PDB file of C-alpha atoms in Angstrom:
ATOM      1  CA  MET A   1     -75.330 172.645  12.425  1.00 58.00           C
ATOM      2  CA  LEU A   2     -74.200 171.246  15.767  1.00 54.00           C
ATOM      3  CA  PRO A   3     -76.695 170.538  18.535  1.00 58.00           C
ATOM      4  CA  GLN A   4     -76.416 173.041  21.429  1.00 61.00           C
ATOM      5  CA  ASN A   5     -75.298 170.350  23.863  1.00 62.00           C
ATOM      6  CA  SER A   6     -72.465 169.196  21.564  1.00 59.00           C
ATOM      7  CA  PRO A   7     -68.961 169.646  23.066  1.00 60.00           C
ATOM      8  CA  LEU A   8     -68.039 171.299  19.746  1.00 59.00           C
ATOM      9  CA  ALA A   9     -70.786 173.948  19.968  1.00 57.00           C
ATOM     10  CA  PRO A  10     -69.464 177.471  20.637  1.00 62.00           C
ATOM     11  CA  LEU A  11     -69.659 178.641  24.228  1.00 60.00           C
ATOM     12  CA  ALA A  12     -71.532 181.808  25.088  1.00 61.00           C
ATOM     13  CA  THR A  13     -69.000 184.397  26.255  1.00 72.00           C
ATOM     14  CA  ALA A  14     -69.154 187.949  27.499  1.00 82.00           C
ATOM     15  CA  THR A  15     -67.673 190.312  24.924  1.00 89.00           C
ATOM     16  CA  ARG A  16     -64.901 192.661  25.945  1.00 89.00           C
ATOM     17  CA  SER A  17     -63.098 195.381  24.028  1.00 91.00           C
ATOM     18  CA  LYS A  18     -59.881 197.331  24.184  1.00 90.00           C
ATOM     19  CA  THR A  19     -58.920 200.516  22.369  1.00 93.00           C
ATOM     20  CA  VAL A  20     -55.300 200.996  21.352  1.00 91.00           C
ATOM     21  CA  THR A  21     -53.762 204.273  20.223  1.00 93.00           C
ATOM     22  CA  TRP A  22     -50.189 204.943  19.149  1.00 93.00           C
ATOM     23  CA  SER A  23     -47.993 207.545  17.522  1.00 93.00           C
ATOM     24  CA  ASP A  24     -46.278 207.282  14.151  1.00 94.00           C
ATOM     25  CA  PRO A  25     -43.276 205.000  14.774  1.00 93.00           C
ATOM     26  CA  LEU A  26     -41.446 206.312  11.705  1.00 94.00           C
ATOM     27  CA  ALA A  27     -41.386 209.833  13.187  1.00 92.00           C
ATOM     28  CA  THR A  28     -39.780 208.471  16.355  1.00 90.00           C
ATOM     29  CA  ALA A  29     -37.284 206.422  14.321  1.00 90.00           C
ATOM     30  CA  GLU A  30     -36.366 209.458  12.217  1.00 91.00           C
ATOM     31  CA  ALA A  31     -35.830 211.651  15.283  1.00 86.00           C
ATOM     32  CA  GLY A  32     -33.865 208.840  16.922  1.00 87.00           C
ATOM     33  CA  ARG A  33     -31.260 208.834  14.158  1.00 92.00           C
ATOM     34  CA  ASN A  34     -29.800 212.010  15.679  1.00 94.00           C
ATOM     35  CA  LEU A  35     -29.859 210.741  19.267  1.00 96.00           C
ATOM     36  CA  SER A  36     -27.802 208.147  21.057  1.00 96.00           C
ATOM     37  CA  GLY A  37     -29.763 205.091  22.184  1.00 96.00           C
ATOM     38  CA  ILE A  38     -29.702 206.194  25.822  1.00 97.00           C
ATOM     39  CA  GLU A  39     -30.983 209.666  24.849  1.00 97.00           C
ATOM     40  CA  LEU A  40     -33.863 208.250  22.780  1.00 97.00           C
ATOM     41  CA  LEU A  41     -34.842 205.701  25.432  1.00 97.00           C
ATOM     42  CA  SER A  42     -34.653 208.308  28.211  1.00 97.00           C
ATOM     43  CA  GLN A  43     -36.928 210.654  26.242  1.00 97.00           C
ATOM     44  CA  TRP A  44     -39.373 207.795  25.643  1.00 96.00           C
ATOM     45  CA  MET A  45     -39.374 206.804  29.317  1.00 97.00           C
ATOM     46  CA  ARG A  46     -40.051 210.413  30.425  1.00 97.00           C
ATOM     47  CA  GLY A  47     -42.874 210.742  27.881  1.00 95.00           C
ATOM     48  CA  ASP A  48     -41.024 213.391  25.851  1.00 95.00           C
ATOM     49  CA  ARG A  49     -41.057 211.132  22.774  1.00 93.00           C
ATOM     50  CA  ALA A  50     -43.462 208.460  21.591  1.00 93.00           C
ATOM     51  CA  GLY A  51     -42.419 204.885  22.244  1.00 91.00           C
ATOM     52  CA  ALA A  52     -42.922 201.644  20.366  1.00 94.00           C
ATOM     53  CA  PRO A  53     -46.488 200.882  19.222  1.00 95.00           C
ATOM     54  CA  ILE A  54     -46.046 197.228  20.308  1.00 95.00           C
ATOM     55  CA  CYS A  55     -45.854 198.475  23.904  1.00 95.00           C
ATOM     56  CA  GLU A  56     -49.183 200.277  23.501  1.00 94.00           C
ATOM     57  CA  LEU A  57     -50.741 197.205  21.904  1.00 94.00           C
ATOM     58  CA  MET A  58     -49.548 194.792  24.581  1.00 94.00           C
ATOM     59  CA  GLY A  59     -49.731 197.213  27.499  1.00 94.00           C
ATOM     60  CA  PHE A  60     -46.189 197.561  28.777  1.00 96.00           C
ATOM     61  CA  LYS A  61     -44.047 200.609  29.443  1.00 97.00           C
ATOM     62  CA  LEU A  62     -40.390 201.518  29.834  1.00 98.00           C
ATOM     63  CA  ILE A  63     -39.790 202.468  33.485  1.00 98.00           C
ATOM     64  CA  ASP A  64     -36.005 202.532  33.900  1.00 98.00           C
ATOM     65  CA  VAL A  65     -33.038 202.990  31.596  1.00 98.00           C
ATOM     66  CA  GLU A  66     -29.312 203.332  32.064  1.00 98.00           C
ATOM     67  CA  LYS A  67     -26.427 202.426  29.781  1.00 98.00           C
ATOM     68  CA  GLY A  68     -26.602 198.676  29.141  1.00 98.00           C
ATOM     69  CA  ARG A  69     -29.729 198.073  31.243  1.00 98.00           C
ATOM     70  CA  VAL A  70     -33.493 198.703  30.979  1.00 98.00           C
ATOM     71  CA  VAL A  71     -36.697 197.694  32.753  1.00 98.00           C
ATOM     72  CA  PHE A  72     -40.227 197.417  31.351  1.00 98.00           C
ATOM     73  CA  ALA A  73     -43.385 196.957  33.460  1.00 98.00           C
ATOM     74  CA  SER A  74     -46.849 195.616  32.662  1.00 98.00           C
ATOM     75  CA  THR A  75     -49.961 194.464  34.424  1.00 97.00           C
ATOM     76  CA  PRO A  76     -51.302 191.880  31.962  1.00 96.00           C
ATOM     77  CA  ASP A  77     -55.020 191.360  31.634  1.00 94.00           C
ATOM     78  CA  GLU A  78     -57.037 188.679  29.903  1.00 93.00           C
ATOM     79  CA  SER A  79     -56.744 190.474  26.538  1.00 93.00           C
ATOM     80  CA  VAL A  80     -53.306 188.822  26.220  1.00 94.00           C
ATOM     81  CA  TYR A  81     -54.519 185.356  27.254  1.00 95.00           C
ATOM     82  CA  ASN A  82     -54.041 182.254  25.154  1.00 94.00           C
ATOM     83  CA  PRO A  83     -56.938 179.792  24.721  1.00 94.00           C
ATOM     84  CA  ILE A  84     -55.978 177.808  27.831  1.00 94.00           C
ATOM     85  CA  GLY A  85     -56.486 180.697  30.249  1.00 93.00           C
ATOM     86  CA  MET A  86     -53.081 182.238  30.882  1.00 95.00           C
ATOM     87  CA  VAL A  87     -50.951 185.028  29.453  1.00 96.00           C
ATOM     88  CA  HIS A  88     -49.719 183.996  26.011  1.00 97.00           C
ATOM     89  CA  GLY A  89     -46.020 183.176  25.788  1.00 96.00           C
ATOM     90  CA  GLY A  90     -45.781 185.689  22.959  1.00 96.00           C
ATOM     91  CA  MET A  91     -46.492 188.494  25.434  1.00 97.00           C
ATOM     92  CA  ALA A  92     -43.680 187.296  27.713  1.00 98.00           C
ATOM     93  CA  CYS A  93     -41.349 186.819  24.735  1.00 98.00           C
ATOM     94  CA  THR A  94     -42.143 190.298  23.387  1.00 98.00           C
ATOM     95  CA  MET A  95     -41.356 191.895  26.742  1.00 98.00           C
ATOM     96  CA  LEU A  96     -38.114 189.908  27.025  1.00 98.00           C
ATOM     97  CA  ASP A  97     -37.091 190.764  23.442  1.00 98.00           C
ATOM     98  CA  SER A  98     -37.870 194.446  24.036  1.00 98.00           C
ATOM     99  CA  ALA A  99     -35.852 194.504  27.265  1.00 98.00           C
ATOM    100  CA  ALA A 100     -32.819 192.794  25.728  1.00 98.00           C
ATOM    101  CA  GLY A 101     -32.962 194.884  22.541  1.00 98.00           C
ATOM    102  CA  CYS A 102     -33.418 198.192  24.335  1.00 98.00           C
ATOM    103  CA  ALA A 103     -30.539 197.328  26.696  1.00 98.00           C
ATOM    104  CA  VAL A 104     -28.390 196.969  23.566  1.00 98.00           C
ATOM    105  CA  HIS A 105     -29.840 200.177  22.088  1.00 97.00           C
ATOM    106  CA  SER A 106     -28.914 202.071  25.256  1.00 98.00           C
ATOM    107  CA  THR A 107     -25.215 201.478  24.475  1.00 98.00           C
ATOM    108  CA  LEU A 108     -25.296 202.699  20.862  1.00 97.00           C
ATOM    109  CA  PRO A 109     -24.259 206.112  19.524  1.00 96.00           C
ATOM    110  CA  ALA A 110     -26.446 208.291  17.291  1.00 96.00           C
ATOM    111  CA  GLY A 111     -26.922 206.892  13.786  1.00 94.00           C
ATOM    112  CA  VAL A 112     -26.378 203.290  14.881  1.00 95.00           C
ATOM    113  CA  GLY A 113     -29.219 200.807  15.274  1.00 94.00           C
ATOM    114  CA  TYR A 114     -29.769 197.146  15.947  1.00 96.00           C
ATOM    115  CA  GLY A 115     -32.032 194.259  15.039  1.00 96.00           C
ATOM    116  CA  SER A 116     -32.706 191.070  16.959  1.00 96.00           C
ATOM    117  CA  ILE A 117     -31.210 188.098  15.139  1.00 97.00           C
ATOM    118  CA  GLU A 118     -31.864 185.421  17.749  1.00 98.00           C
ATOM    119  CA  ILE A 119     -33.760 184.967  20.977  1.00 98.00           C
ATOM    120  CA  LYS A 120     -34.102 181.899  23.170  1.00 98.00           C
ATOM    121  CA  VAL A 121     -36.808 181.975  25.822  1.00 98.00           C
ATOM    122  CA  ASN A 122     -37.400 179.707  28.795  1.00 98.00           C
ATOM    123  CA  PHE A 123     -40.885 179.905  30.318  1.00 98.00           C
ATOM    124  CA  LEU A 124     -40.615 178.992  33.996  1.00 98.00           C
ATOM    125  CA  ARG A 125     -43.992 179.867  35.569  1.00 97.00           C
ATOM    126  CA  PRO A 126     -47.466 180.574  34.226  1.00 97.00           C
ATOM    127  CA  ILE A 127     -48.635 184.192  34.185  1.00 97.00           C
ATOM    128  CA  HIS A 128     -52.272 185.142  34.826  1.00 96.00           C
ATOM    129  CA  ALA A 129     -54.092 188.438  35.241  1.00 94.00           C
ATOM    130  CA  SER A 130     -54.007 187.684  38.972  1.00 96.00           C
ATOM    131  CA  THR A 131     -50.165 187.661  38.864  1.00 97.00           C
ATOM    132  CA  GLY A 132     -50.277 191.454  38.981  1.00 97.00           C
ATOM    133  CA  GLU A 133     -47.513 193.714  37.747  1.00 98.00           C
ATOM    134  CA  ILE A 134     -44.589 192.024  35.990  1.00 98.00           C
ATOM    135  CA  PHE A 135     -41.167 193.410  35.127  1.00 98.00           C
ATOM    136  CA  ALA A 136     -38.878 192.615  32.192  1.00 98.00           C
ATOM    137  CA  ARG A 137     -35.288 193.519  32.952  1.00 98.00           C
ATOM    138  CA  GLY A 138     -32.684 193.490  30.169  1.00 98.00           C
ATOM    139  CA  TRP A 139     -28.921 193.864  30.297  1.00 98.00           C
ATOM    140  CA  VAL A 140     -25.990 193.664  27.888  1.00 98.00           C
ATOM    141  CA  THR A 141     -23.634 190.750  28.503  1.00 98.00           C
ATOM    142  CA  LYS A 142     -21.157 191.444  25.661  1.00 97.00           C
ATOM    143  CA  ALA A 143     -21.106 194.490  23.435  1.00 94.00           C
ATOM    144  CA  GLY A 144     -19.429 193.547  20.163  1.00 93.00           C
ATOM    145  CA  ARG A 145     -18.769 195.744  17.143  1.00 93.00           C
ATOM    146  CA  ARG A 146     -21.133 193.757  14.842  1.00 96.00           C
ATOM    147  CA  VAL A 147     -23.153 191.626  17.263  1.00 97.00           C
ATOM    148  CA  CYS A 148     -24.242 192.451  20.802  1.00 98.00           C
ATOM    149  CA  PHE A 149     -25.355 189.829  23.314  1.00 98.00           C
ATOM    150  CA  ALA A 150     -27.952 190.492  25.994  1.00 98.00           C
ATOM    151  CA  GLU A 151     -30.064 188.668  28.540  1.00 98.00           C
ATOM    152  CA  SER A 152     -33.414 189.435  30.076  1.00 98.00           C
ATOM    153  CA  ASP A 153     -35.694 188.062  32.717  1.00 98.00           C
ATOM    154  CA  LEU A 154     -39.347 188.492  33.571  1.00 98.00           C
ATOM    155  CA  ARG A 155     -40.328 188.649  37.240  1.00 98.00           C
ATOM    156  CA  ASP A 156     -43.430 189.226  39.293  1.00 98.00           C
ATOM    157  CA  SER A 157     -43.544 191.909  42.014  1.00 97.00           C
ATOM    158  CA  ALA A 158     -42.334 189.358  44.607  1.00 98.00           C
ATOM    159  CA  GLY A 159     -39.190 188.751  42.518  1.00 98.00           C
ATOM    160  CA  ASN A 160     -40.174 185.279  41.288  1.00 98.00           C
ATOM    161  CA  VAL A 161     -38.635 184.542  37.890  1.00 98.00           C
ATOM    162  CA  LEU A 162     -41.382 183.843  35.329  1.00 98.00           C
ATOM    163  CA  ALA A 163     -39.248 183.564  32.168  1.00 98.00           C
ATOM    164  CA  THR A 164     -35.697 184.195  30.951  1.00 98.00           C
ATOM    165  CA  ALA A 165     -34.131 184.928  27.580  1.00 98.00           C
ATOM    166  CA  THR A 166     -30.799 185.216  25.847  1.00 98.00           C
ATOM    167  CA  SER A 167     -30.590 187.371  22.748  1.00 98.00           C
ATOM    168  CA  SER A 168     -28.229 188.360  19.968  1.00 98.00           C
ATOM    169  CA  CYS A 169     -28.591 191.687  18.126  1.00 98.00           C
ATOM    170  CA  LEU A 170     -26.968 192.707  14.859  1.00 98.00           C
ATOM    171  CA  ILE A 171     -25.520 196.220  15.009  1.00 97.00           C
ATOM    172  CA  THR A 172     -26.416 198.339  11.963  1.00 94.00           C
ATOM    173  CA  SER A 173     -25.591 201.879  10.825  1.00 86.00           C
ATOM    174  CA  ASP A 174     -27.417 204.237   8.523  1.00 67.00           C
TER     175      ASP A 174
END
């Protein structure tokens, strides 16, 4: 047992909690097989169809969609912090991956899907709860028959770039 004044002794912390609820993602995926990507994403954005559980878990939402372009928004809190007191890079990467992937999805016809096969992220500025609302914007840069290329960026409400990503998505069909 470590003495209380040891630098290795655990620190007393205030406990916090968060409740996450989500809808069955397989039901959304099944319904989405009969919809084009833009139709599915538009229904999700309007709240007519359940979205991705990862968005519920990490606290971001789809706020704009058009063919080849989407925007997600989030106001991160300390529940997505890393141990050094800032928003974990995985949160930023997940938002960037979602924006790039959904931008690709918005261009696809019914019965065609995609999967991320590569993402490269550059973290440019730290993100804290005090940063406020952040926005992940994704857009298609080249729509190929088998592989689609997209980019995304993450910005604060003042327009400062927090992170950027380039992504490749494999196009799949049922």
